[in-house]
Coordinates of C-alpha atoms and ligand atoms in Angstrom, one line a residue:
M269 CA -137.8 -6.0 140.4
T270 CA -137.0 -5.8 136.7
A271 CA -133.6 -7.2 135.8
Q272 CA -130.6 -5.5 134.3
I273 CA -130.6 -6.6 130.7
I274 CA -127.1 -7.8 129.8
D275 CA -126.5 -6.5 126.3
G276 CA -124.4 -9.2 124.6
T277 CA -124.3 -7.3 121.3
A278 CA -122.7 -4.3 122.9
I279 CA -120.3 -6.3 125.0
A280 CA -119.3 -8.4 122.0
A281 CA -118.7 -5.2 120.0
K282 CA -116.4 -3.9 122.7
V283 CA -114.4 -7.2 122.7
R284 CA -114.2 -7.1 118.9
A285 CA -113.1 -3.4 118.8
Q286 CA -110.3 -4.3 121.3
V287 CA -109.2 -7.2 119.2
A288 CA -109.2 -4.9 116.1
A289 CA -107.1 -2.3 118.0
D290 CA -104.6 -4.9 119.2
T291 CA -104.4 -6.4 115.7
A292 CA -103.7 -2.9 114.2
A293 CA -101.1 -2.3 116.9
R294 CA -99.4 -5.6 115.9
A295 CA -99.3 -4.5 112.3
A296 CA -97.8 -1.1 113.3
A297 CA -95.1 -2.9 115.2
G298 CA -94.3 -5.1 112.2
K299 CA -95.7 -8.3 113.8
P300 CA -97.4 -11.0 111.7
Q301 CA -101.1 -10.6 111.0
P302 CA -103.2 -13.1 113.1
G303 CA -104.7 -15.8 110.9
L304 CA -107.6 -18.2 111.4
A305 CA -108.1 -21.3 109.3
T306 CA -111.6 -22.7 109.1
V307 CA -112.3 -26.3 108.1
L308 CA -115.7 -27.2 106.8
V309 CA -116.5 -30.8 106.0
G310 CA -119.6 -31.5 104.1
D311 CA -122.4 -29.1 103.1
N312 CA -124.5 -28.6 106.3
P313 CA -126.1 -25.2 105.5
A314 CA -126.0 -24.1 109.2
S315 CA -122.3 -24.9 109.4
Q316 CA -121.7 -22.9 106.1
T317 CA -123.5 -19.9 107.6
Y318 CA -121.5 -20.1 110.8
V319 CA -118.2 -20.4 109.0
K320 CA -119.1 -17.4 106.7
S321 CA -120.0 -15.2 109.7
K322 CA -116.7 -16.1 111.4
Q323 CA -114.7 -15.2 108.3
K324 CA -116.6 -11.9 108.0
A325 CA -115.8 -11.1 111.7
C326 CA -112.1 -11.9 111.1
A327 CA -112.0 -9.4 108.2
E328 CA -113.6 -6.7 110.3
A329 CA -111.0 -7.2 113.0
G330 CA -108.0 -7.2 110.6
I331 CA -107.5 -11.0 111.1
A332 CA -106.7 -13.1 108.0
S333 CA -108.9 -16.1 107.3
F334 CA -108.1 -19.2 105.3
G335 CA -111.2 -21.2 104.4
H336 CA -110.9 -24.9 103.6
S337 CA -113.7 -27.1 102.5
L338 CA -113.8 -30.9 102.1
P339 CA -116.6 -33.0 100.8
A340 CA -118.8 -35.0 103.2
T341 CA -117.1 -38.1 101.8
A342 CA -113.7 -37.0 103.0
S343 CA -111.8 -39.7 104.9
Q344 CA -110.5 -39.4 108.5
A345 CA -106.9 -39.3 107.0
E346 CA -107.9 -36.5 104.6
V347 CA -109.3 -34.4 107.4
Q348 CA -106.4 -35.0 109.7
G349 CA -104.0 -34.4 106.8
L350 CA -105.5 -31.0 106.3
V351 CA -105.2 -30.3 110.0
A352 CA -101.5 -31.3 109.9
Q353 CA -100.9 -29.0 107.0
L354 CA -102.5 -26.1 108.9
N355 CA -100.6 -27.0 112.0
A356 CA -97.4 -26.4 110.0
D357 CA -98.5 -23.2 108.3
P358 CA -96.9 -20.2 110.0
R359 CA -99.7 -17.8 108.7
V360 CA -102.3 -19.8 110.7
H361 CA -102.6 -19.1 114.4
G362 CA -105.9 -20.7 115.0
I363 CA -107.6 -23.7 113.5
L364 CA -111.4 -24.1 113.7
V365 CA -112.9 -27.3 112.6
Q366 CA -116.6 -26.6 112.3
L367 CA -118.7 -29.1 114.2
P368 CA -120.6 -31.4 113.8
L369 CA -118.5 -33.4 111.4
P370 CA -120.4 -35.7 109.0
D371 CA -121.2 -39.2 110.3
G372 CA -118.3 -41.7 110.0
L373 CA -115.6 -39.2 111.0
D374 CA -114.1 -39.4 114.5
E375 CA -114.5 -35.9 116.0
E376 CA -112.3 -36.7 119.0
Q377 CA -109.4 -37.7 116.9
V378 CA -109.7 -34.7 114.6
L379 CA -109.8 -32.3 117.6
A380 CA -106.8 -34.0 119.2
A381 CA -104.9 -33.6 116.0
I382 CA -105.0 -29.8 116.2
S383 CA -101.8 -28.2 117.5
L384 CA -102.3 -27.2 121.1
E385 CA -101.0 -23.7 120.3
K386 CA -103.7 -23.3 117.5
D387 CA -106.7 -24.8 119.4
V388 CA -108.7 -21.6 119.3
D389 CA -112.0 -23.5 120.0
G390 CA -110.4 -24.8 123.2
F391 CA -111.7 -28.4 122.6
H392 CA -108.3 -30.2 122.5
P393 CA -108.3 -32.8 125.3
I394 CA -105.2 -31.3 126.9
N395 CA -106.7 -27.8 127.0
I396 CA -110.0 -29.2 128.4
G397 CA -107.9 -31.4 130.8
R398 CA -106.0 -28.3 132.1
L399 CA -109.3 -26.4 132.5
A400 CA -110.5 -29.3 134.7
M401 CA -107.4 -29.3 136.9
K402 CA -106.7 -27.1 139.9
G403 CA -103.7 -24.7 139.3
R404 CA -103.4 -25.5 135.6
K405 CA -104.1 -23.1 132.8
P406 CA -105.4 -24.0 129.4
L407 CA -103.9 -22.1 126.4
F408 CA -107.4 -21.5 125.1
V409 CA -110.9 -21.6 126.7
P410 CA -113.9 -22.7 124.6
C411 CA -115.5 -19.6 123.1
T412 CA -119.2 -19.8 124.2
P413 CA -118.4 -20.5 127.9
A414 CA -115.7 -17.9 127.9
G415 CA -118.2 -15.4 126.5
C416 CA -120.7 -16.3 129.4
L417 CA -118.0 -15.4 131.9
V418 CA -117.3 -12.1 130.2
L419 CA -121.0 -11.3 130.3
L420 CA -121.2 -12.1 134.0
E421 CA -118.1 -10.0 134.7
E422 CA -119.4 -7.0 132.7
A423 CA -122.8 -7.3 134.6
G424 CA -120.9 -7.1 137.9
A425 CA -121.4 -10.7 139.2
K426 CA -119.3 -11.8 142.1
F427 CA -118.1 -15.3 141.8
R428 CA -116.2 -16.1 145.0
G429 CA -118.5 -18.1 147.3
A430 CA -121.6 -17.6 145.0
N431 CA -123.8 -20.6 144.4
A432 CA -123.6 -21.3 140.7
V433 CA -125.9 -23.7 138.8
V434 CA -125.2 -24.8 135.3
L435 CA -128.0 -26.6 133.4
G436 CA -126.4 -28.8 130.8
R437 CA -123.1 -30.8 130.8
S438 CA -122.1 -30.8 127.1
N439 CA -118.5 -30.8 126.1
I440 CA -118.8 -27.5 124.2
V441 CA -120.9 -25.4 126.7
G442 CA -122.2 -26.8 130.0
L443 CA -119.1 -28.6 131.2
P444 CA -116.5 -25.9 130.4
A445 CA -118.8 -23.2 131.7
A446 CA -119.0 -25.1 135.0
L447 CA -115.2 -25.5 135.2
L448 CA -114.7 -21.8 134.6
L449 CA -117.1 -21.0 137.4
L450 CA -115.2 -23.4 139.7
H451 CA -112.0 -21.7 138.8
R452 CA -113.6 -18.4 140.0
D453 CA -114.3 -20.0 143.3
A454 CA -118.0 -20.3 142.9
T455 CA -119.7 -23.3 144.6
L456 CA -121.0 -25.3 141.7
T457 CA -123.9 -27.6 140.8
V458 CA -124.1 -29.1 137.3
C459 CA -127.5 -30.4 136.2
H460 CA -128.5 -32.6 133.3
S461 CA -131.3 -34.6 131.9
R462 CA -131.2 -37.1 134.8
S463 CA -131.1 -34.5 137.6
A464 CA -134.0 -34.5 140.1
D465 CA -136.0 -31.4 141.0
L466 CA -134.4 -28.8 138.8
P467 CA -136.6 -26.0 140.0
A468 CA -135.3 -26.5 143.6
I469 CA -131.7 -26.7 142.5
C470 CA -132.0 -23.6 140.3
R471 CA -133.5 -21.6 143.2
T472 CA -130.2 -21.9 145.1
A473 CA -128.4 -20.2 142.3
D474 CA -126.9 -16.7 142.6
I475 CA -125.5 -17.4 139.1
L476 CA -127.6 -19.6 136.7
I477 CA -126.3 -20.6 133.3
A478 CA -128.9 -22.5 131.1
A479 CA -127.5 -24.5 128.2
V480 CA -130.0 -27.3 127.6
G481 CA -131.6 -26.6 124.2
R482 CA -135.2 -26.7 125.7
P483 CA -137.3 -23.7 124.8
E484 CA -138.2 -21.5 127.8
M485 CA -137.7 -24.3 130.3
V486 CA -136.5 -22.1 133.2
K487 CA -139.5 -20.4 134.7
A488 CA -139.7 -17.4 137.1
D489 CA -140.3 -19.6 140.1
W490 CA -137.1 -21.5 139.4
V491 CA -135.0 -18.3 139.9
K492 CA -133.8 -16.8 143.1
P493 CA -134.6 -13.1 143.3
G494 CA -131.6 -11.0 142.1
A495 CA -129.8 -13.9 140.4
Y496 CA -127.6 -13.5 137.4
V497 CA -129.2 -15.5 134.6
I498 CA -127.2 -16.4 131.4
D499 CA -129.3 -18.0 128.7
V500 CA -127.2 -19.9 126.2
G501 CA -130.1 -21.7 124.5
I502 CA -131.0 -21.0 120.9
N503 CA -134.3 -22.6 120.0
R504 CA -136.6 -21.9 117.1
I505 CA -140.3 -22.2 117.9
P506 CA -143.4 -21.7 115.8
D507 CA -144.9 -18.2 115.8
A508 CA -147.8 -17.5 113.5
T509 CA -147.5 -13.7 114.2
R510 CA -144.1 -13.6 112.4
K511 CA -143.7 -13.4 108.7
S512 CA -141.1 -16.3 108.9
G513 CA -143.7 -18.3 110.9
S514 CA -141.1 -18.8 113.7
R515 CA -138.9 -17.0 116.2
L516 CA -135.9 -17.7 118.4
V517 CA -136.2 -18.2 122.1
G518 CA -133.7 -19.3 124.8
D519 CA -133.8 -21.9 127.5
V520 CA -135.2 -19.3 129.9
A521 CA -138.8 -17.9 129.9
Y522 CA -137.3 -14.4 129.4
D523 CA -140.5 -12.3 129.9
E524 CA -141.3 -13.8 133.3
V525 CA -137.8 -14.4 134.6
K526 CA -136.6 -10.8 133.9
E527 CA -139.1 -9.8 136.6
V528 CA -137.3 -11.9 139.2
A529 CA -133.6 -12.0 138.1
G530 CA -131.1 -9.3 139.0
A531 CA -129.6 -9.5 135.5
I532 CA -130.4 -11.5 132.4
T533 CA -129.2 -12.1 128.9
P534 CA -131.8 -11.8 126.1
V535 CA -132.1 -14.3 123.1
P536 CA -131.1 -13.2 120.6
G537 CA -128.6 -10.6 121.6
G538 CA -127.1 -12.2 124.6
V539 CA -124.6 -15.1 124.5
G540 CA -124.8 -15.6 120.8
P541 CA -122.7 -12.6 119.7
M542 CA -120.1 -13.4 122.3
T543 CA -119.0 -16.7 120.7
I544 CA -117.5 -15.1 117.6
A545 CA -116.0 -12.3 119.7
M546 CA -114.2 -14.8 121.9
L547 CA -113.0 -16.7 118.8
L548 CA -111.4 -13.5 117.5
R549 CA -109.8 -12.9 120.9
N550 CA -108.5 -16.5 120.9
T551 CA -107.0 -16.1 117.4
L552 CA -105.2 -13.0 118.5
R553 CA -103.9 -15.0 121.5
G554 CA -102.7 -17.7 119.1
A555 CA -100.7 -15.1 117.2
E556 CA -99.2 -13.8 120.5
L557 CA -98.2 -17.4 121.5
A558 CA -96.5 -17.7 118.1
D559 CA -94.6 -14.4 118.7
N560 CA -93.1 -15.9 121.9
A561 CA -92.5 -19.4 120.6
Ligands
LIG1660 P1 -126.4 -30.6 124.0 O1 -127.6 -31.1 123.4 O2 -125.0 -31.1 123.6 O3 -126.4 -30.7 125.6 C1 -127.6 -30.4 126.3 C2 -127.4 -30.6 127.7 O4 -128.6 -30.3 128.4 C3 -127.1 -32.1 128.1 O5 -126.1 -32.1 129.1 C4 -128.4 -32.6 128.6 O6 -128.3 -33.6 129.6 C5 -129.1 -31.4 129.2 N1 -130.5 -31.5 129.1 C6 -131.3 -31.7 128.0 N2 -132.6 -31.7 128.3 C7 -132.7 -31.5 129.7 C8 -133.7 -31.4 130.6 N3 -135.0 -31.5 130.2 N4 -133.4 -31.1 131.9 C9 -132.1 -31.0 132.2 N5 -131.1 -31.1 131.4 C10 -131.3 -31.3 130.1 O7 -126.5 -29.0 123.7 P2 -125.3 -27.9 123.7 O8 -124.7 -27.8 125.0 O9 -124.5 -28.0 122.5 O10 -126.3 -26.6 123.5 C11 -127.2 -26.2 124.4 C12 -128.0 -25.0 123.9 O11 -127.1 -23.9 123.7 C13 -128.7 -25.3 122.5 O12 -129.9 -24.5 122.5 C14 -127.7 -24.7 121.5 O13 -128.3 -24.2 120.3 C15 -127.2 -23.5 122.3 N6 -125.8 -23.0 121.9 C16 -125.7 -21.7 121.8 C17 -124.4 -21.2 121.4 C18 -124.3 -19.7 121.3 O14 -123.3 -19.3 120.7 N7 -125.1 -19.0 121.9 C19 -123.3 -22.1 121.2 C20 -123.6 -23.5 121.4 C21 -124.8 -23.9 121.8 P3 -127.6 -35.1 129.3 O15 -126.1 -34.8 129.3 O16 -128.1 -35.9 130.4 O17 -128.1 -35.5 128.0

C-alpha cells in the first residue's frame, strides 16, 4: 500500500484563503482590521526569519502586523512592559512573543502576562489549563498542534475510539497535540525520552503524531498498516548530493513509512505550513473576540 500524501501546503493555502476572505468581509462590514503584534527579543537569526514570514503572511491575508524588537539585554520588566502596552492597544488582537527568549528572561512569566483574549499562540497557562480539562474550552489552541488536527481531519481520520500515539511531550507541540486528540475521544498514549519499547507502542497507533526532533526515527516496522502519520519534526541532516550540503527531514523515515501508512505528511510541505496558517486564523479569532467584548 502507498499512503495518501497529506499536502500541508495546499491545506494551509485553503485556511489562509478563508482567513483572507473573512478579513475582507470584516472590512466590507466596517469592522476593525485584525492586527498581530510580534515581539522579538535579541537577534537570533532563525527567530528573525520566523517573525518576518509571519508578518508577510499577515499582509497577504489583510491582517495588520506591528513588529516590536527589543535587544537581548532587555530586562524582564521591559519585556513585560511591552506586553502590557500591547494588551492595552485596541489595534492589536494577537500578541506573539517569539520563543525562545534569551537566557535570563522568564518565559513563563512573559507568556502569563499576555492578555488571555490576545494569546494567539495559545501558550497562556489558563488557555493550556482549559485545554487540559474536560468540558472547558480554551480561547486559543497552540498553532502547530491545531494544524496537525486540521491535517488529520482533511485526510479523513476518525478520532473517536481510535488509538492515538503522540511521540513527544513538549509544551508547544507534543502535550497540546495529545490533549486535542483526547478532546476528540481518541484513546491516547504519550511517549517521551524515557518511554520503553517505542516501536511496540507506535504499532498500536491508528493515529501517530511524531514530534521529537530525531531525524527519521520512526521506521516502517513501527507503523500499523493504514495508520495516519503526522510528522512534526524538522531536522537538518548532511547531504553531499545537495548544493547546500544538507536537507530537511522529519522524525519519520518517510520513504519507507509511506509504503505502510494509510496517510502521511511529508517534510517539508506537511505540518510546517500549517503553523502560520493557524496563527492567522487565531488572530482573526482575536479580532472576533474583541468585536463581542
Ligand atoms: P522538544 O525538544 O521541546 O521536545 C521533544 C520531545 O521529544 C520531548 O518530550 C522528548 O522527551 C521527546 N524525545 C526526544 N528524544 C526522544 C527519543 N529518542 N525517544 C522518545 N522521545 C524523545 O521539541 P519540540 O516539541 O519543540 O519539537 C519537536 C520537533 O518538531 C522538532 O524537530 C522541531 O523542530 C519540530 N517543530 C516543528 C514545528 C512546525 O511548525 N512544523 C513547530 C515546532 C516544532 P522528554 O520530554 O523526556 O525530554
